[in-house]
Amino acid sequence: IEVLLSSHNISIIPSISEEEKHQIILLKVVWDDMVGPKLETHFPEYESFQFSIVKVAQQLYNTILSLYGYENITHAEGVLLNIKNIKQYAYIFFDSYLDEYLRGGEQRFMLGLIAPKINYFESLKIKEIFIEISIKIKEKGEWNIKKYWEQLLKILLGQF
């Protein structure tokens, strides 16, 4: 579909406006055997939102867990959701990596992007970035959450 649209010079309207960029949240949630889903990091960190990021992150993780099951979220997968109770959208990406020190021998994690609107075509580009982040996480490398937030913001603003 993306190739077809690009060959016809059809422009896609950005999902968000410049004024809405402060509502974009990038987050990482990990599975903790003691507390369940645990928000490990998010950006922007010091912004105030109309909802609890911790609660929404846990709800998103649990929603996907109930849809896919605990065993089936260990392989990279992405899902685009409409979160009606907070009037936001989320693109959620699950993956895992081996870790012999954890029960089950692996660390499961979720990357998420919350925004006022995310369309299907943007989700394809978001997934590419989340795969890049996931690789860095699996290699236990550093990843600059602000830099990736800025890249994701450009996608939602139609500047990719």
PDB file of C-alpha atoms in Angstrom:
ATOM      1  CA  ILE A   1       0.000   0.000   0.000  1.00  0.00           C
ATOM      2  CA  GLU A   2       2.818   2.362   0.930  1.00  0.00           C
ATOM      3  CA  VAL A   3       4.557   1.771  -2.446  1.00  0.00           C
ATOM      4  CA  LEU A   4       1.281   2.269  -4.299  1.00  0.00           C
ATOM      5  CA  LEU A   5       0.556   5.565  -2.524  1.00  0.00           C
ATOM      6  CA  SER A   6       4.069   6.890  -3.041  1.00  0.00           C
ATOM      7  CA  SER A   7       3.932   6.073  -6.753  1.00  0.00           C
ATOM      8  CA  HIS A   8       0.796   8.217  -7.071  1.00  0.00           C
ATOM      9  CA  ASN A   9       2.174  11.195  -5.140  1.00  0.00           C
ATOM     10  CA  ILE A  10      -0.621  11.019  -2.586  1.00  0.00           C
ATOM     11  CA  SER A  11       0.218  13.005   0.512  1.00  0.00           C
ATOM     12  CA  ILE A  12      -0.749  11.722   3.908  1.00  0.00           C
ATOM     13  CA  ILE A  13      -2.039  14.287   6.375  1.00  0.00           C
ATOM     14  CA  PRO A  14       0.013  14.307   9.580  1.00  0.00           C
ATOM     15  CA  SER A  15      -1.750  12.854  12.608  1.00  0.00           C
ATOM     16  CA  ILE A  16      -0.806  15.637  14.999  1.00  0.00           C
ATOM     17  CA  SER A  17      -0.261  19.368  14.894  1.00  0.00           C
ATOM     18  CA  GLU A  18       2.744  21.245  16.240  1.00  0.00           C
ATOM     19  CA  GLU A  19       0.607  22.277  19.260  1.00  0.00           C
ATOM     20  CA  GLU A  20      -0.030  18.616  20.161  1.00  0.00           C
ATOM     21  CA  LYS A  21       3.613  17.522  20.258  1.00  0.00           C
ATOM     22  CA  HIS A  22       3.760  17.891  24.045  1.00  0.00           C
ATOM     23  CA  GLN A  23       1.212  15.026  24.242  1.00  0.00           C
ATOM     24  CA  ILE A  24       3.547  12.473  22.606  1.00  0.00           C
ATOM     25  CA  ILE A  25       4.995   9.952  25.061  1.00  0.00           C
ATOM     26  CA  LEU A  26       7.633   7.309  24.383  1.00  0.00           C
ATOM     27  CA  LEU A  27       7.853   4.638  27.068  1.00  0.00           C
ATOM     28  CA  LYS A  28       9.541   1.376  27.954  1.00  0.00           C
ATOM     29  CA  VAL A  29       7.900  -1.159  30.240  1.00  0.00           C
ATOM     30  CA  VAL A  30       9.575  -4.329  31.521  1.00  0.00           C
ATOM     31  CA  TRP A  31       8.106  -7.399  33.127  1.00  0.00           C
ATOM     32  CA  ASP A  32       9.026  -7.660  36.808  1.00  0.00           C
ATOM     33  CA  ASP A  33       8.201 -10.965  38.549  1.00  0.00           C
ATOM     34  CA  MET A  34       7.386  -9.172  41.791  1.00  0.00           C
ATOM     35  CA  VAL A  35       5.146  -6.340  40.527  1.00  0.00           C
ATOM     36  CA  GLY A  36       4.206  -7.337  36.968  1.00  0.00           C
ATOM     37  CA  PRO A  37       4.542  -4.659  34.293  1.00  0.00           C
ATOM     38  CA  LYS A  38       6.843  -1.874  35.466  1.00  0.00           C
ATOM     39  CA  LEU A  39       7.390   1.450  33.726  1.00  0.00           C
ATOM     40  CA  GLU A  40      11.162   1.640  33.380  1.00  0.00           C
ATOM     41  CA  THR A  41      11.503   4.920  31.501  1.00  0.00           C
ATOM     42  CA  HIS A  42       9.532   7.447  29.496  1.00  0.00           C
ATOM     43  CA  PHE A  43      10.003  10.718  27.649  1.00  0.00           C
ATOM     44  CA  PRO A  44       9.217  13.488  28.210  1.00  0.00           C
ATOM     45  CA  GLU A  45       9.985  12.753  31.808  1.00  0.00           C
ATOM     46  CA  TYR A  46       8.921  15.923  33.581  1.00  0.00           C
ATOM     47  CA  GLU A  47       5.840  16.846  31.576  1.00  0.00           C
ATOM     48  CA  SER A  48       2.474  16.683  33.344  1.00  0.00           C
ATOM     49  CA  PHE A  49      -0.208  14.679  31.575  1.00  0.00           C
ATOM     50  CA  GLN A  50      -3.955  14.358  32.029  1.00  0.00           C
ATOM     51  CA  PHE A  51      -3.532  10.692  32.988  1.00  0.00           C
ATOM     52  CA  SER A  52      -1.121   8.527  34.945  1.00  0.00           C
ATOM     53  CA  ILE A  53       1.597   7.279  32.601  1.00  0.00           C
ATOM     54  CA  VAL A  54       2.390   4.459  35.032  1.00  0.00           C
ATOM     55  CA  LYS A  55      -1.212   3.218  35.052  1.00  0.00           C
ATOM     56  CA  VAL A  56      -1.645   3.535  31.283  1.00  0.00           C
ATOM     57  CA  ALA A  57       1.658   1.702  30.675  1.00  0.00           C
ATOM     58  CA  GLN A  58       0.540  -1.134  32.951  1.00  0.00           C
ATOM     59  CA  GLN A  59      -2.894  -1.273  31.307  1.00  0.00           C
ATOM     60  CA  LEU A  60      -1.369  -1.413  27.822  1.00  0.00           C
ATOM     61  CA  TYR A  61       0.979  -4.210  28.829  1.00  0.00           C
ATOM     62  CA  ASN A  62      -1.838  -6.164  30.469  1.00  0.00           C
ATOM     63  CA  THR A  63      -4.154  -5.613  27.485  1.00  0.00           C
ATOM     64  CA  ILE A  64      -1.640  -7.060  25.061  1.00  0.00           C
ATOM     65  CA  LEU A  65      -0.854  -9.852  27.510  1.00  0.00           C
ATOM     66  CA  SER A  66      -4.538 -10.803  27.632  1.00  0.00           C
ATOM     67  CA  LEU A  67      -4.795 -10.735  23.819  1.00  0.00           C
ATOM     68  CA  TYR A  68      -1.608 -12.631  22.982  1.00  0.00           C
ATOM     69  CA  GLY A  69      -0.919 -14.607  26.160  1.00  0.00           C
ATOM     70  CA  TYR A  70       2.254 -14.540  28.222  1.00  0.00           C
ATOM     71  CA  GLU A  71       4.136 -17.041  26.062  1.00  0.00           C
ATOM     72  CA  ASN A  72       3.312 -15.360  22.748  1.00  0.00           C
ATOM     73  CA  ILE A  73       4.681 -11.897  23.556  1.00  0.00           C
ATOM     74  CA  THR A  74       8.283 -13.057  23.478  1.00  0.00           C
ATOM     75  CA  HIS A  75       8.620 -12.468  19.741  1.00  0.00           C
ATOM     76  CA  ALA A  76       8.764  -8.975  18.275  1.00  0.00           C
ATOM     77  CA  GLU A  77       5.295  -7.768  17.397  1.00  0.00           C
ATOM     78  CA  GLY A  78       3.542  -4.421  17.070  1.00  0.00           C
ATOM     79  CA  VAL A  79      -0.057  -3.367  17.687  1.00  0.00           C
ATOM     80  CA  LEU A  80      -1.872  -0.077  17.032  1.00  0.00           C
ATOM     81  CA  LEU A  81      -4.567   0.658  19.646  1.00  0.00           C
ATOM     82  CA  ASN A  82      -7.196   3.302  20.248  1.00  0.00           C
ATOM     83  CA  ILE A  83      -7.331   4.063  23.991  1.00  0.00           C
ATOM     84  CA  LYS A  84     -10.802   5.523  24.288  1.00  0.00           C
ATOM     85  CA  ASN A  85     -10.778   6.236  28.039  1.00  0.00           C
ATOM     86  CA  ILE A  86      -7.917   8.751  27.656  1.00  0.00           C
ATOM     87  CA  LYS A  87      -8.714   9.743  24.042  1.00  0.00           C
ATOM     88  CA  GLN A  88      -5.275   8.734  22.780  1.00  0.00           C
ATOM     89  CA  TYR A  89      -3.752   6.179  20.446  1.00  0.00           C
ATOM     90  CA  ALA A  90      -0.837   3.885  21.197  1.00  0.00           C
ATOM     91  CA  TYR A  91       1.549   1.882  19.111  1.00  0.00           C
ATOM     92  CA  ILE A  92       2.837  -0.977  21.240  1.00  0.00           C
ATOM     93  CA  PHE A  93       5.829  -3.175  20.411  1.00  0.00           C
ATOM     94  CA  PHE A  94       6.753  -6.283  22.418  1.00  0.00           C
ATOM     95  CA  ASP A  95      10.031  -8.148  22.400  1.00  0.00           C
ATOM     96  CA  SER A  96      12.376 -10.028  24.715  1.00  0.00           C
ATOM     97  CA  TYR A  97      15.979 -11.031  25.187  1.00  0.00           C
ATOM     98  CA  LEU A  98      17.715 -13.850  26.997  1.00  0.00           C
ATOM     99  CA  ASP A  99      18.761 -13.183  30.584  1.00  0.00           C
ATOM    100  CA  GLU A 100      19.849 -16.189  32.629  1.00  0.00           C
ATOM    101  CA  TYR A 101      19.384 -14.303  35.898  1.00  0.00           C
ATOM    102  CA  LEU A 102      15.620 -13.931  35.452  1.00  0.00           C
ATOM    103  CA  ARG A 103      12.909 -16.508  35.999  1.00  0.00           C
ATOM    104  CA  GLY A 104      12.162 -18.079  32.663  1.00  0.00           C
ATOM    105  CA  GLY A 105      15.566 -17.007  31.354  1.00  0.00           C
ATOM    106  CA  GLU A 106      14.394 -13.940  29.470  1.00  0.00           C
ATOM    107  CA  GLN A 107      13.482 -10.289  29.945  1.00  0.00           C
ATOM    108  CA  ARG A 108      10.229  -9.278  28.299  1.00  0.00           C
ATOM    109  CA  PHE A 109       9.731  -5.643  27.464  1.00  0.00           C
ATOM    110  CA  MET A 110       7.331  -3.313  25.716  1.00  0.00           C
ATOM    111  CA  LEU A 111       8.021  -0.102  23.853  1.00  0.00           C
ATOM    112  CA  GLY A 112       5.085   2.228  23.449  1.00  0.00           C
ATOM    113  CA  LEU A 113       4.248   5.493  21.759  1.00  0.00           C
ATOM    114  CA  ILE A 114       1.171   7.349  23.006  1.00  0.00           C
ATOM    115  CA  ALA A 115      -0.228  10.188  20.889  1.00  0.00           C
ATOM    116  CA  PRO A 116      -3.515  11.980  20.154  1.00  0.00           C
ATOM    117  CA  LYS A 117      -3.616  10.154  16.801  1.00  0.00           C
ATOM    118  CA  ILE A 118      -1.483   7.587  14.978  1.00  0.00           C
ATOM    119  CA  ASN A 119      -2.444   6.333  11.544  1.00  0.00           C
ATOM    120  CA  TYR A 120      -1.574   2.992   9.994  1.00  0.00           C
ATOM    121  CA  PHE A 121       1.110   4.388   7.682  1.00  0.00           C
ATOM    122  CA  GLU A 122       2.828   6.123  10.582  1.00  0.00           C
ATOM    123  CA  SER A 123       2.719   2.878  12.571  1.00  0.00           C
ATOM    124  CA  LEU A 124       4.824   1.201   9.858  1.00  0.00           C
ATOM    125  CA  LYS A 125       7.534   3.840  10.286  1.00  0.00           C
ATOM    126  CA  ILE A 126       7.211   3.732  14.079  1.00  0.00           C
ATOM    127  CA  LYS A 127       7.749  -0.031  13.985  1.00  0.00           C
ATOM    128  CA  GLU A 128      11.032   0.458  12.087  1.00  0.00           C
ATOM    129  CA  ILE A 129      12.297   2.763  14.831  1.00  0.00           C
ATOM    130  CA  PHE A 130      11.077   0.433  17.582  1.00  0.00           C
ATOM    131  CA  ILE A 131      12.954  -2.461  15.942  1.00  0.00           C
ATOM    132  CA  GLU A 132      16.108  -0.317  16.011  1.00  0.00           C
ATOM    133  CA  ILE A 133      15.566   0.489  19.706  1.00  0.00           C
ATOM    134  CA  SER A 134      14.810  -3.160  20.440  1.00  0.00           C
ATOM    135  CA  ILE A 135      18.089  -4.256  18.895  1.00  0.00           C
ATOM    136  CA  LYS A 136      19.977  -1.783  21.098  1.00  0.00           C
ATOM    137  CA  ILE A 137      18.118  -3.025  24.188  1.00  0.00           C
ATOM    138  CA  LYS A 138      18.872  -6.660  23.331  1.00  0.00           C
ATOM    139  CA  GLU A 139      22.547  -5.837  22.868  1.00  0.00           C
ATOM    140  CA  LYS A 140      22.410  -4.030  26.211  1.00  0.00           C
ATOM    141  CA  GLY A 141      23.548  -0.895  24.437  1.00  0.00           C
ATOM    142  CA  GLU A 142      22.701   2.697  25.217  1.00  0.00           C
ATOM    143  CA  TRP A 143      19.764   4.308  23.459  1.00  0.00           C
ATOM    144  CA  ASN A 144      18.956   7.970  23.723  1.00  0.00           C
ATOM    145  CA  ILE A 145      15.239   8.123  24.465  1.00  0.00           C
ATOM    146  CA  LYS A 146      15.015  11.840  23.634  1.00  0.00           C
ATOM    147  CA  LYS A 147      16.635  11.317  20.227  1.00  0.00           C
ATOM    148  CA  TYR A 148      14.164   8.537  19.392  1.00  0.00           C
ATOM    149  CA  TRP A 149      11.242  10.596  20.713  1.00  0.00           C
ATOM    150  CA  GLU A 150      12.275  13.374  18.316  1.00  0.00           C
ATOM    151  CA  GLN A 151      12.411  10.915  15.395  1.00  0.00           C
ATOM    152  CA  LEU A 152       8.955   9.583  16.276  1.00  0.00           C
ATOM    153  CA  LEU A 153       7.617  13.114  16.620  1.00  0.00           C
ATOM    154  CA  LYS A 154       8.794  13.895  13.078  1.00  0.00           C
ATOM    155  CA  ILE A 155       6.833  10.903  11.803  1.00  0.00           C
ATOM    156  CA  LEU A 156       3.645  12.078  13.499  1.00  0.00           C
ATOM    157  CA  LEU A 157       4.182  15.622  12.212  1.00  0.00           C
ATOM    158  CA  GLY A 158       4.579  14.298   8.663  1.00  0.00           C
ATOM    159  CA  GLN A 159       8.252  15.331   8.452  1.00  0.00           C
ATOM    160  CA  PHE A 160       9.742  11.902   7.733  1.00  0.00           C
TER     161      PHE A 160
END
